[in-house]
Amino acid sequence: MASIVNITEKLGSQAAAKAFTLTSAVWFAFATSFGMIAAGYLIAPDFMANIEFIQFGRSRPIHVNLVLFGFVTPGLLAAALYYAPRLLRTHLYSQRLGVVTAILWNLTLVIGVISLGMGYSQGREYAELPWAVDLMIAGLFGLVIFNLFMTVHRRQEPILYVSIWYACAAVVLTAVGYCLGNVIWKPDSGALLGIPDAILLWFYGHNIFGLLLTPLALGVAYYVLPLATRSPLYSHTLSLIGFWSLIVVYTHVGTHHLLQVPVPTWLKAISIVDSVGMVIPVMVFLINIWFTVKGKLGDIHADIGAKFVFTGTIMYFFANIQGSFMALPQVQRVTHFNNWVVGHAHLGVFAFAGITALGGLYFILPKITKKPLYSRYLADLQYWLILIGVSVMIIDLTIVGLLQGNAWLNGETVYRVLPEIHLYYVIRASAGLFILSGAYLGLYNIVRTLFFNPGAATE
Ligand code: HEM
Ligand code: HEM
């Protein structure tokens, strides 16, 4: 207890946001390292084949779980823990609770990585973590919900700005969705049987993106962009239409992952219609935010946080157009079961949500430390490394997907296609090196800003 008080005091004001910022930056570096290992195995499967802990079947889920729960979610939460009290004109209910949550969050991730590395996996995508870790994650969301809702309860500001809606909805819906998707009432398998399990898993699976990462990221964009450009939000009505249409439409898209599976046709129809319908919440949001910053690109360029976040909104546009397109069964006949989907995953989770998370971190860092960023130059360099890396990776994986998909349709065997795509795997790993360098540069810049920053205080 005394040591937690100590840590909170050491971190100073905004301790919770700082702890989550550090968490995100550290795990970004680890997550991309595991991504590189996984990409390495796809180029040379025998390379390091004798090290069980990092073989592909283990480094892949470690990579995926770390980007989701180690990098992107904590990054977006750091921003939320900073902006929520400000928008509500009050203090965070408990900074100490926020720091405890961050410490437990890190502990949970360490246990998760060790479990997956040792082969303890429940083998369901995005729900690989063993039962005990699932319980810890559900509990952590519970702690965030408590802190956030108590802050809302104590607010001085009667009007709830849309970022608050998004942050609150994200954590509550994810706490429930996580328990359902991980079949938490079945500790041994963490699964139902057969097709119902697939339906439930993908209901949860896409909601990790649709009801956790997306709303948290939109909350950050709605906070950062109007402030950085000193412009009032274009339309509060549109912001609420966007929020409710997202909640209604996004909850029903999960079965678009199962269009090639014998699930009931009506469920597939709903998922396809709603996937195409996702154009509504996305465009409503984009029109609103882009009209807000219209004519202010100079301001966005001047603020590194806003620059990342604005880039995230452009990537959201592409993720949506691509996503709605690939939910059409005729398109999925080519794009399913191959690297096209992996490309889309990096576009959505990284280029949209991850880049927005980084923007949120860079936007709040000078405010929570009351000092300028340690190095704007390094942050810009990180921006370009990441943007180039992820763009090359997405284009590369999309081409590989088309090659694989068309070969499959033509009845070509997998092993004859592998030599053809080998070069593209090398390009993907090379693009990964850009992202990896960006992650480590970012970690250095953030640690320097938080703890060893000679810059003069700004307030
Ligand atoms: C906004 C509209 C979106 C639509 C309509 C959409 C649609 C889809 C579809 C149809 C698939 C399945 C493809 C297949 O298995 O053949 C998919 C996969 C995926 N989507 Fe999206 N997407 C959207 C946005 C996003 C966003 C914003 C994110 C991230 C925050 C995201 C993350 C993912 C991931 C990670 C997968 C891969 C899942 C897997 O198979 O492991 N999507 N998406
Ligand atoms: C060094 C940079 C990175 C490299 C080399 C890399 C590599 C990989 C590899 C090899 C896979 C497995 C693909 C497969 O099974 O065929 C993968 C999956 C995935 N990665 Fe990355 N990755 C990197 C960065 C990131 C980042 C920063 C994010 C998100 C913030 C991310 C999100 C994902 C997701 C969501 C999947 C699952 C895709 C799916 O199931 O469709 N990756 N990555």
Coordinates of C-alpha atoms and ligand atoms in Angstrom, one line a residue:
M1 CA 0.0 0.0 0.0
A2 CA 2.8 2.4 1.1
S3 CA 4.7 1.7 -2.1
I4 CA 1.6 2.5 -4.3
V5 CA 1.3 5.8 -2.5
N6 CA 5.0 6.3 -3.2
I7 CA 4.6 5.5 -6.9
T8 CA 1.6 7.8 -7.2
E9 CA 3.5 10.6 -5.5
K10 CA 6.6 10.1 -7.6
L11 CA 4.5 10.3 -10.7
G12 CA 3.1 13.6 -9.5
S13 CA -0.1 15.2 -10.9
Q14 CA -2.0 13.2 -13.5
A15 CA -0.3 10.0 -12.2
A16 CA -2.9 7.7 -13.7
A17 CA -2.6 9.2 -17.2
K18 CA 1.2 9.0 -16.9
A19 CA 1.1 5.4 -15.8
F20 CA -1.1 4.4 -18.7
T21 CA 1.1 6.4 -21.1
L22 CA 4.2 4.5 -20.0
T23 CA 2.3 1.2 -20.2
S24 CA 1.3 1.8 -23.8
A25 CA 4.8 3.0 -24.9
V26 CA 6.5 0.0 -23.3
W27 CA 4.2 -2.6 -24.7
F28 CA 4.2 -1.0 -28.2
A29 CA 7.9 -1.8 -28.3
F30 CA 7.4 -5.4 -27.0
A31 CA 4.3 -6.0 -29.3
T32 CA 6.1 -5.0 -32.4
S33 CA 9.2 -7.1 -31.4
F34 CA 6.9 -10.2 -31.3
G35 CA 5.4 -9.1 -34.6
M36 CA 8.9 -9.1 -36.1
I37 CA 9.6 -12.5 -34.7
A38 CA 6.3 -13.8 -36.2
A39 CA 7.1 -12.2 -39.5
G40 CA 10.5 -13.7 -39.4
Y41 CA 9.1 -17.2 -39.0
L42 CA 6.9 -16.7 -42.1
I43 CA 10.1 -16.0 -44.1
A44 CA 12.2 -18.7 -42.6
P45 CA 10.2 -21.3 -40.6
D46 CA 13.2 -23.1 -39.4
F47 CA 15.0 -20.1 -38.1
M48 CA 15.0 -20.4 -34.3
A49 CA 12.6 -23.3 -34.6
N50 CA 14.0 -24.9 -31.5
I51 CA 13.0 -22.0 -29.2
E52 CA 9.5 -23.1 -28.2
F53 CA 8.6 -19.9 -26.3
I54 CA 8.6 -17.8 -29.5
Q55 CA 7.6 -20.2 -32.2
F56 CA 5.0 -18.8 -34.6
G57 CA 2.0 -20.4 -32.9
R58 CA 3.0 -18.6 -29.7
S59 CA 4.6 -15.3 -30.9
R60 CA 1.6 -14.6 -33.1
P61 CA -1.0 -14.5 -30.3
I62 CA 1.5 -12.8 -28.0
H63 CA 1.9 -10.1 -30.7
V64 CA -1.9 -9.7 -31.3
N65 CA -2.8 -9.6 -27.6
L66 CA -0.1 -7.2 -26.8
V67 CA -1.0 -4.7 -29.5
L68 CA -4.7 -4.9 -28.4
F69 CA -4.4 -4.9 -24.7
G70 CA -0.8 -3.6 -24.1
F71 CA -0.4 -0.8 -26.7
V72 CA -3.6 0.5 -28.2
T73 CA -6.1 0.2 -25.3
P74 CA -3.9 1.6 -22.6
G75 CA -2.8 4.4 -24.9
L76 CA -6.4 5.5 -25.6
L77 CA -7.2 5.0 -21.9
A78 CA -4.4 7.3 -20.9
A79 CA -5.9 10.1 -23.0
A80 CA -9.4 9.3 -21.6
L81 CA -8.2 9.5 -18.0
Y82 CA -6.8 12.9 -18.8
Y83 CA -9.6 14.4 -20.8
A84 CA -12.6 13.0 -18.8
P85 CA -12.0 15.1 -15.7
R86 CA -11.3 18.2 -17.8
L87 CA -14.5 17.8 -19.8
L88 CA -16.4 17.1 -16.7
R89 CA -14.8 20.1 -14.8
T90 CA -13.8 17.9 -11.9
H91 CA -10.9 15.7 -10.7
L92 CA -10.3 12.1 -11.6
Y93 CA -12.1 10.2 -8.8
S94 CA -8.9 8.5 -7.7
Q95 CA -5.4 9.0 -9.2
R96 CA -4.2 6.2 -6.8
L97 CA -6.8 3.8 -8.1
G98 CA -5.7 4.7 -11.7
V99 CA -2.1 3.9 -10.8
V100 CA -3.1 0.6 -9.1
T101 CA -5.1 -0.3 -12.2
A102 CA -2.0 0.4 -14.4
I103 CA 0.3 -1.7 -12.2
L104 CA -2.2 -4.6 -12.2
W105 CA -2.7 -4.1 -16.0
N106 CA 1.1 -4.6 -16.5
L107 CA 1.2 -7.6 -14.2
T108 CA -1.7 -9.2 -16.1
L109 CA 0.1 -8.6 -19.4
V110 CA 3.3 -10.2 -18.1
I111 CA 1.3 -13.2 -16.9
G112 CA -0.5 -13.3 -20.2
V113 CA 2.7 -13.3 -22.3
I114 CA 4.3 -16.0 -20.1
S115 CA 1.2 -18.2 -20.4
L116 CA 1.0 -17.9 -24.1
G117 CA 4.7 -18.3 -24.5
M118 CA 4.5 -21.5 -22.5
G119 CA 1.7 -22.8 -24.7
Y120 CA -1.2 -22.2 -22.4
S121 CA -3.6 -20.9 -24.9
Q122 CA -7.4 -21.4 -25.3
G123 CA -6.8 -21.3 -29.1
R124 CA -9.6 -18.9 -30.0
E125 CA -8.6 -15.8 -31.8
Y126 CA -8.5 -12.7 -29.6
A127 CA -9.6 -15.0 -26.7
E128 CA -6.4 -17.0 -26.4
L129 CA -5.6 -15.9 -22.9
P130 CA -6.2 -18.5 -20.2
W131 CA -9.2 -18.2 -17.8
A132 CA -7.3 -16.7 -14.9
V133 CA -5.9 -13.9 -17.1
D134 CA -9.4 -13.4 -18.5
L135 CA -10.7 -12.8 -15.0
M136 CA -8.0 -10.3 -14.3
I137 CA -8.7 -8.4 -17.5
A138 CA -12.5 -8.3 -16.7
G139 CA -11.6 -7.1 -13.3
L140 CA -9.3 -4.4 -14.7
F141 CA -12.1 -3.0 -16.9
G142 CA -14.2 -3.1 -13.8
L143 CA -11.7 -0.8 -12.0
V144 CA -11.5 1.6 -15.0
I145 CA -15.4 1.7 -15.1
F146 CA -15.5 2.5 -11.4
N147 CA -13.0 5.3 -11.7
L148 CA -14.5 6.8 -14.8
F149 CA -18.1 6.6 -13.6
M150 CA -17.4 8.0 -10.2
T151 CA -15.7 10.9 -12.0
V152 CA -18.8 11.4 -14.1
H153 CA -20.9 11.2 -10.9
R154 CA -18.9 14.0 -9.3
R155 CA -18.9 16.3 -12.3
Q156 CA -19.5 20.0 -12.3
E157 CA -20.4 20.1 -15.9
P158 CA -24.0 19.0 -16.7
I159 CA -23.4 18.3 -20.4
L160 CA -21.7 15.2 -21.3
Y161 CA -19.4 15.9 -24.3
V162 CA -19.4 13.1 -26.9
S163 CA -15.9 11.9 -25.9
I164 CA -17.3 11.0 -22.5
W165 CA -20.1 9.0 -24.1
Y166 CA -17.6 7.1 -26.2
A167 CA -15.1 6.4 -23.3
C168 CA -17.9 5.2 -20.9
A169 CA -19.6 3.0 -23.6
A170 CA -16.3 1.4 -24.6
V171 CA -15.3 0.2 -21.2
V172 CA -18.8 -1.0 -20.1
L173 CA -19.5 -2.8 -23.4
T174 CA -16.1 -4.4 -23.4
A175 CA -16.3 -5.6 -19.8
V176 CA -19.5 -7.4 -20.7
G177 CA -18.4 -8.5 -24.2
Y178 CA -15.1 -9.8 -22.9
C179 CA -16.7 -12.1 -20.4
L180 CA -19.2 -13.4 -23.0
G181 CA -16.7 -13.9 -25.8
N182 CA -14.2 -15.7 -23.5
V183 CA -17.1 -17.9 -22.2
I184 CA -15.9 -17.0 -18.8
W185 CA -18.3 -19.4 -17.1
K186 CA -16.4 -22.3 -18.6
P187 CA -12.9 -22.1 -17.1
D188 CA -11.5 -25.3 -18.6
S189 CA -12.2 -24.7 -22.3
G190 CA -13.3 -21.1 -22.4
A191 CA -15.5 -22.1 -25.3
L192 CA -18.9 -23.4 -26.3
L193 CA -19.3 -26.2 -28.8
G194 CA -19.2 -26.0 -32.6
I195 CA -21.0 -23.3 -34.6
P196 CA -22.5 -21.5 -31.6
D197 CA -19.0 -21.0 -30.3
A198 CA -17.8 -19.5 -33.6
I199 CA -20.8 -17.1 -33.6
L200 CA -20.2 -16.0 -30.0
L201 CA -16.4 -15.7 -30.6
W202 CA -16.8 -13.4 -33.6
F203 CA -19.6 -11.4 -31.9
Y204 CA -17.0 -10.6 -29.3
G205 CA -14.0 -10.6 -31.7
H206 CA -15.2 -7.7 -33.9
N207 CA -16.6 -5.9 -30.9
I208 CA -13.0 -5.6 -29.6
F209 CA -12.4 -3.4 -32.6
G210 CA -15.9 -1.9 -32.9
L211 CA -16.9 -1.3 -29.3
L212 CA -13.5 -0.9 -27.6
L213 CA -10.8 0.5 -29.9
T214 CA -13.1 2.4 -32.2
P215 CA -15.1 4.4 -29.6
L216 CA -12.0 5.0 -27.5
A217 CA -10.2 6.3 -30.6
L218 CA -13.2 8.5 -31.7
G219 CA -13.4 9.9 -28.2
V220 CA -9.7 11.0 -28.5
A221 CA -10.3 12.5 -31.9
Y222 CA -13.3 14.4 -30.7
Y223 CA -11.2 15.8 -27.9
V224 CA -7.9 16.5 -29.6
L225 CA -8.8 17.9 -33.0
P226 CA -11.2 20.7 -31.9
L227 CA -8.7 21.8 -29.2
A228 CA -5.6 21.7 -31.4
T229 CA -7.4 23.8 -34.1
R230 CA -9.2 26.0 -31.6
S231 CA -12.4 25.3 -33.4
P232 CA -15.8 24.5 -31.9
L233 CA -17.2 21.1 -32.9
Y234 CA -19.0 21.4 -36.2
S235 CA -22.2 19.7 -34.9
H236 CA -23.1 18.2 -31.6
T237 CA -26.2 16.6 -33.1
L238 CA -24.0 14.8 -35.7
S239 CA -21.8 13.6 -32.9
L240 CA -24.7 11.9 -31.1
I241 CA -26.1 10.5 -34.4
G242 CA -22.7 9.0 -35.0
F243 CA -22.4 7.6 -31.5
W244 CA -25.8 5.9 -31.5
S245 CA -25.6 4.6 -35.0
L246 CA -22.2 3.1 -34.2
I247 CA -23.6 1.3 -31.1
V248 CA -26.6 0.0 -33.1
V249 CA -24.8 -1.0 -36.3
Y250 CA -21.4 -2.2 -35.1
T251 CA -22.8 -4.7 -32.6
H252 CA -24.2 -6.9 -35.4
V253 CA -21.3 -7.3 -37.8
G254 CA -19.4 -10.2 -36.1
T255 CA -20.8 -12.9 -38.4
H256 CA -19.1 -11.3 -41.4
H257 CA -16.1 -13.3 -40.3
L258 CA -18.1 -16.5 -40.8
L259 CA -19.6 -16.0 -44.3
Q260 CA -17.8 -19.2 -45.5
V261 CA -19.2 -21.2 -42.5
P262 CA -22.6 -22.9 -42.1
V263 CA -24.1 -20.4 -39.7
P264 CA -27.8 -19.4 -40.2
T265 CA -28.3 -17.3 -43.4
W266 CA -30.3 -14.7 -41.6
L267 CA -27.4 -14.0 -39.3
K268 CA -25.1 -13.6 -42.3
A269 CA -27.6 -11.3 -43.9
I270 CA -27.7 -9.1 -40.8
S271 CA -23.9 -9.0 -40.6
I272 CA -23.6 -8.0 -44.3
V273 CA -26.3 -5.3 -44.2
D274 CA -24.8 -3.8 -41.0
S275 CA -21.2 -4.0 -42.3
V276 CA -22.3 -2.0 -45.3
G277 CA -24.4 0.2 -42.9
M278 CA -21.2 1.0 -41.1
V279 CA -20.7 3.7 -43.7
I280 CA -23.3 5.8 -41.8
P281 CA -21.6 6.1 -38.4
V282 CA -18.2 6.4 -40.0
M283 CA -19.1 9.1 -42.5
V284 CA -21.2 11.0 -39.9
F285 CA -18.1 11.1 -37.7
L286 CA -15.7 12.0 -40.5
I287 CA -17.9 14.7 -41.9
N288 CA -18.3 16.2 -38.4
I289 CA -14.6 16.1 -37.5
W290 CA -13.3 17.1 -40.9
F291 CA -15.7 20.1 -41.1
T292 CA -14.5 21.0 -37.6
V293 CA -10.9 21.3 -38.7
K294 CA -11.6 22.6 -42.2
G295 CA -9.1 25.2 -43.2
K296 CA -6.9 24.5 -40.1
L297 CA -4.4 22.0 -41.5
G298 CA -1.6 24.4 -40.5
D299 CA -2.7 24.0 -36.8
I300 CA -2.8 20.3 -37.2
H301 CA 0.6 20.2 -38.7
A302 CA 2.0 22.3 -35.9
D303 CA 0.7 20.0 -33.2
I304 CA 2.3 16.5 -33.3
G305 CA -0.5 14.9 -31.3
A306 CA -3.2 16.4 -33.7
K307 CA -1.1 15.3 -36.7
F308 CA -1.2 11.6 -35.5
V309 CA -4.9 11.8 -34.7
F310 CA -5.8 13.4 -38.0
T311 CA -3.9 10.7 -39.8
G312 CA -5.9 8.2 -37.8
T313 CA -9.2 9.6 -39.1
I314 CA -8.0 9.2 -42.7
M315 CA -7.1 5.6 -42.0
Y316 CA -10.5 5.1 -40.4
F317 CA -12.0 6.2 -43.7
F318 CA -10.0 3.6 -45.6
A319 CA -10.7 0.8 -43.0
N320 CA -14.4 1.4 -43.4
I321 CA -14.5 1.5 -47.2
Q322 CA -12.3 -1.7 -47.3
G323 CA -14.3 -3.4 -44.5
S324 CA -17.7 -2.7 -46.0
F325 CA -16.4 -4.0 -49.4
M326 CA -14.9 -7.2 -48.0
A327 CA -18.1 -8.1 -46.1
L328 CA -19.8 -8.7 -49.5
P329 CA -19.8 -12.5 -50.1
Q330 CA -18.6 -12.2 -53.7
V331 CA -15.6 -10.2 -52.6
Q332 CA -14.9 -12.5 -49.6
R333 CA -14.6 -15.5 -51.9
V334 CA -11.3 -14.0 -52.9
T335 CA -10.2 -12.1 -49.8
H336 CA -11.1 -14.5 -46.9
F337 CA -8.5 -17.0 -45.5
N338 CA -5.5 -15.0 -46.7
N339 CA -3.3 -12.0 -46.1
W340 CA -5.8 -9.5 -47.4
V341 CA -7.6 -9.7 -44.0
V342 CA -4.2 -9.4 -42.1
G343 CA -3.7 -6.2 -44.2
H344 CA -7.1 -4.9 -43.1
A345 CA -6.3 -5.8 -39.5
H346 CA -3.1 -3.6 -39.6
L347 CA -5.1 -0.8 -41.3
G348 CA -7.8 -0.8 -38.6
V349 CA -6.0 -1.7 -35.4
F350 CA -2.7 0.0 -36.1
A351 CA -3.1 2.7 -38.8
F352 CA -6.4 3.9 -37.4
A353 CA -6.6 3.0 -33.6
G354 CA -2.9 2.7 -32.9
I355 CA -1.9 5.9 -34.6
T356 CA -4.8 7.7 -32.9
A357 CA -3.6 6.4 -29.6
L358 CA -0.1 7.7 -30.2
G359 CA -1.7 11.1 -31.1
G360 CA -3.6 11.1 -27.9
L361 CA -0.4 10.4 -26.0
Y362 CA 1.6 13.1 -27.7
F363 CA -1.2 15.6 -27.2
I364 CA -1.5 15.0 -23.5
L365 CA 2.2 14.5 -22.7
P366 CA 3.1 18.3 -22.5
K367 CA -0.1 18.8 -20.4
I368 CA 0.4 16.0 -17.9
T369 CA 4.1 16.8 -17.5
K370 CA 3.7 20.6 -17.7
K371 CA 6.8 20.6 -20.0
P372 CA 7.2 20.5 -23.7
L373 CA 7.8 17.2 -25.4
Y374 CA 11.4 16.0 -25.0
S375 CA 11.9 16.0 -28.8
R376 CA 9.5 17.1 -31.4
Y377 CA 12.0 16.0 -34.0
L378 CA 12.0 12.4 -32.7
A379 CA 8.2 12.4 -32.6
D380 CA 8.1 13.5 -36.3
L381 CA 10.6 10.9 -37.2
Q382 CA 8.5 8.3 -35.5
Y383 CA 5.4 9.6 -37.3
W384 CA 7.1 9.1 -40.7
L385 CA 8.7 5.7 -39.9
I386 CA 5.3 4.4 -38.8
L387 CA 3.3 5.9 -41.6
I388 CA 5.7 4.6 -44.3
G389 CA 6.0 1.2 -42.5
V390 CA 2.4 0.6 -42.1
S391 CA 1.4 1.8 -45.5
V392 CA 4.0 -0.4 -47.2
M393 CA 2.9 -3.3 -45.0
I394 CA -0.8 -2.9 -45.9
I395 CA -0.3 -2.6 -49.6
D396 CA 2.1 -5.5 -49.6
L397 CA -0.3 -7.8 -47.6
T398 CA -3.2 -6.8 -49.9
I399 CA -1.3 -7.9 -52.9
V400 CA -0.3 -11.2 -51.2
G401 CA -4.0 -11.7 -50.4
L402 CA -5.1 -11.2 -54.0
L403 CA -2.4 -13.6 -55.1
Q404 CA -3.4 -16.2 -52.6
G405 CA -7.1 -15.7 -53.1
N406 CA -7.0 -16.1 -56.8
A407 CA -4.7 -19.1 -56.6
W408 CA -7.2 -20.7 -54.2
L409 CA -10.1 -20.0 -56.6
N410 CA -8.2 -21.4 -59.5
G411 CA -7.7 -24.6 -57.5
E412 CA -3.9 -24.1 -57.0
T413 CA -2.3 -25.9 -54.1
V414 CA -1.0 -23.9 -51.2
Y415 CA 2.6 -25.1 -51.4
R416 CA 2.9 -24.0 -55.0
V417 CA 1.8 -20.5 -54.1
L418 CA 4.3 -20.1 -51.2
P419 CA 7.4 -19.4 -53.3
E420 CA 5.5 -16.8 -55.2
I421 CA 4.7 -14.8 -52.0
H422 CA 8.0 -15.3 -50.3
L423 CA 9.3 -11.9 -51.5
Y424 CA 6.2 -10.2 -50.2
Y425 CA 6.9 -11.6 -46.7
V426 CA 10.4 -10.2 -46.9
I427 CA 8.9 -6.8 -47.8
R428 CA 6.4 -7.1 -44.9
A429 CA 9.2 -7.8 -42.5
S430 CA 11.2 -4.9 -43.9
A431 CA 8.3 -2.5 -43.4
G432 CA 8.0 -4.0 -39.9
L433 CA 11.5 -2.7 -39.2
F434 CA 10.4 0.8 -39.8
I435 CA 7.5 0.3 -37.4
L436 CA 9.8 -1.4 -34.9
S437 CA 12.2 1.5 -35.0
G438 CA 9.3 3.9 -34.6
A439 CA 8.1 2.1 -31.5
Y440 CA 11.5 2.2 -29.8
L441 CA 12.1 5.8 -30.7
G442 CA 8.7 6.6 -29.3
L443 CA 9.5 4.8 -26.1
Y444 CA 12.7 6.7 -25.7
N445 CA 11.0 10.0 -26.4
I446 CA 8.1 9.3 -24.0
V447 CA 10.4 8.1 -21.2
R448 CA 12.6 11.1 -21.6
T449 CA 9.5 13.4 -21.5
L450 CA 8.1 11.8 -18.5
F451 CA 11.2 11.4 -16.3
F452 CA 14.3 13.1 -17.7
N453 CA 13.1 16.2 -19.4
P454 CA 15.2 19.3 -19.0
G455 CA 12.6 21.5 -20.8
A456 CA 11.2 24.5 -18.9
A457 CA 7.8 24.1 -17.3
T458 CA 5.0 25.3 -19.4
E459 CA 2.6 26.4 -16.6
Ligands
HEM1 C1 -15.8 0.4 -40.1 C2 -16.1 -0.5 -40.9 C3 -15.5 -1.9 -40.9 C4 -16.0 -3.0 -41.6 C5 -17.4 -3.0 -42.3 C6 -15.1 -4.1 -41.4 C7 -15.3 -5.3 -41.9 C8 -14.5 -6.4 -41.7 C9 -14.7 -7.7 -42.3 C10 -15.8 -8.1 -43.3 C11 -13.8 -8.5 -41.8 C12 -13.6 -10.0 -42.1 C13 -12.9 -10.4 -43.3 C14 -12.8 -11.8 -43.5 O1 -12.6 -12.6 -42.5 O2 -12.8 -12.2 -44.7 C15 -12.9 -7.7 -41.0 C16 -11.8 -8.2 -40.3 C17 -11.1 -7.5 -39.4 N1 -11.3 -6.2 -39.0 FE1 -12.7 -4.9 -39.9 N2 -14.1 -3.7 -40.6 C18 -14.3 -2.3 -40.3 C19 -13.4 -1.6 -39.6 C20 -12.4 -2.1 -38.8 C21 -11.7 -1.3 -37.8 C22 -11.9 0.2 -37.5 C23 -10.9 -2.1 -37.2 C24 -9.9 -1.9 -36.1 C25 -10.1 -1.0 -35.1 C26 -11.0 -3.4 -37.8 C27 -10.3 -4.6 -37.5 C28 -10.4 -5.8 -38.1 C29 -9.6 -6.9 -37.8 C30 -8.4 -7.0 -36.8 C31 -10.0 -8.0 -38.6 C32 -9.4 -9.4 -38.7 C33 -10.0 -10.3 -37.8 C34 -9.4 -11.7 -38.0 O3 -9.9 -12.5 -38.8 O4 -8.5 -12.0 -37.2 N3 -12.0 -3.4 -38.8 N4 -13.4 -6.5 -40.9
HEM2 C1 6.9 -4.5 -36.5 C2 5.7 -4.3 -36.9 C3 4.7 -5.5 -37.1 C4 5.0 -6.7 -37.7 C5 6.2 -7.2 -38.4 C6 3.7 -7.4 -37.6 C7 3.6 -8.7 -38.1 C8 2.4 -9.5 -37.9 C9 2.3 -10.9 -38.3 C10 3.4 -11.7 -38.9 C11 1.1 -11.3 -38.0 C12 0.5 -12.7 -38.2 C13 -0.1 -12.7 -39.6 C14 -0.5 -14.1 -40.0 O1 -1.0 -14.9 -39.1 O2 -0.4 -14.4 -41.2 C15 0.4 -10.1 -37.4 C16 -0.9 -10.1 -37.0 C17 -1.6 -9.1 -36.5 N1 -1.0 -7.8 -36.2 FE1 0.9 -7.2 -36.6 N2 2.8 -6.7 -37.0 C18 3.4 -5.5 -36.7 C19 2.8 -4.4 -36.0 C20 1.5 -4.4 -35.6 C21 0.9 -3.3 -34.9 C22 1.6 -2.1 -34.4 C23 -0.5 -3.7 -34.7 C24 -1.6 -2.9 -34.0 C25 -1.5 -1.8 -33.4 C26 -0.7 -5.0 -35.3 C27 -1.8 -5.7 -35.3 C28 -2.0 -7.0 -35.7 C29 -3.2 -7.7 -35.6 C30 -4.6 -7.2 -35.1 C31 -3.0 -9.0 -36.2 C32 -4.0 -10.2 -36.4 C33 -4.4 -10.2 -37.8 C34 -5.5 -11.2 -38.2 O3 -5.7 -12.1 -37.5 O4 -6.1 -11.0 -39.3 N3 0.5 -5.4 -35.8 N4 1.2 -9.1 -37.4

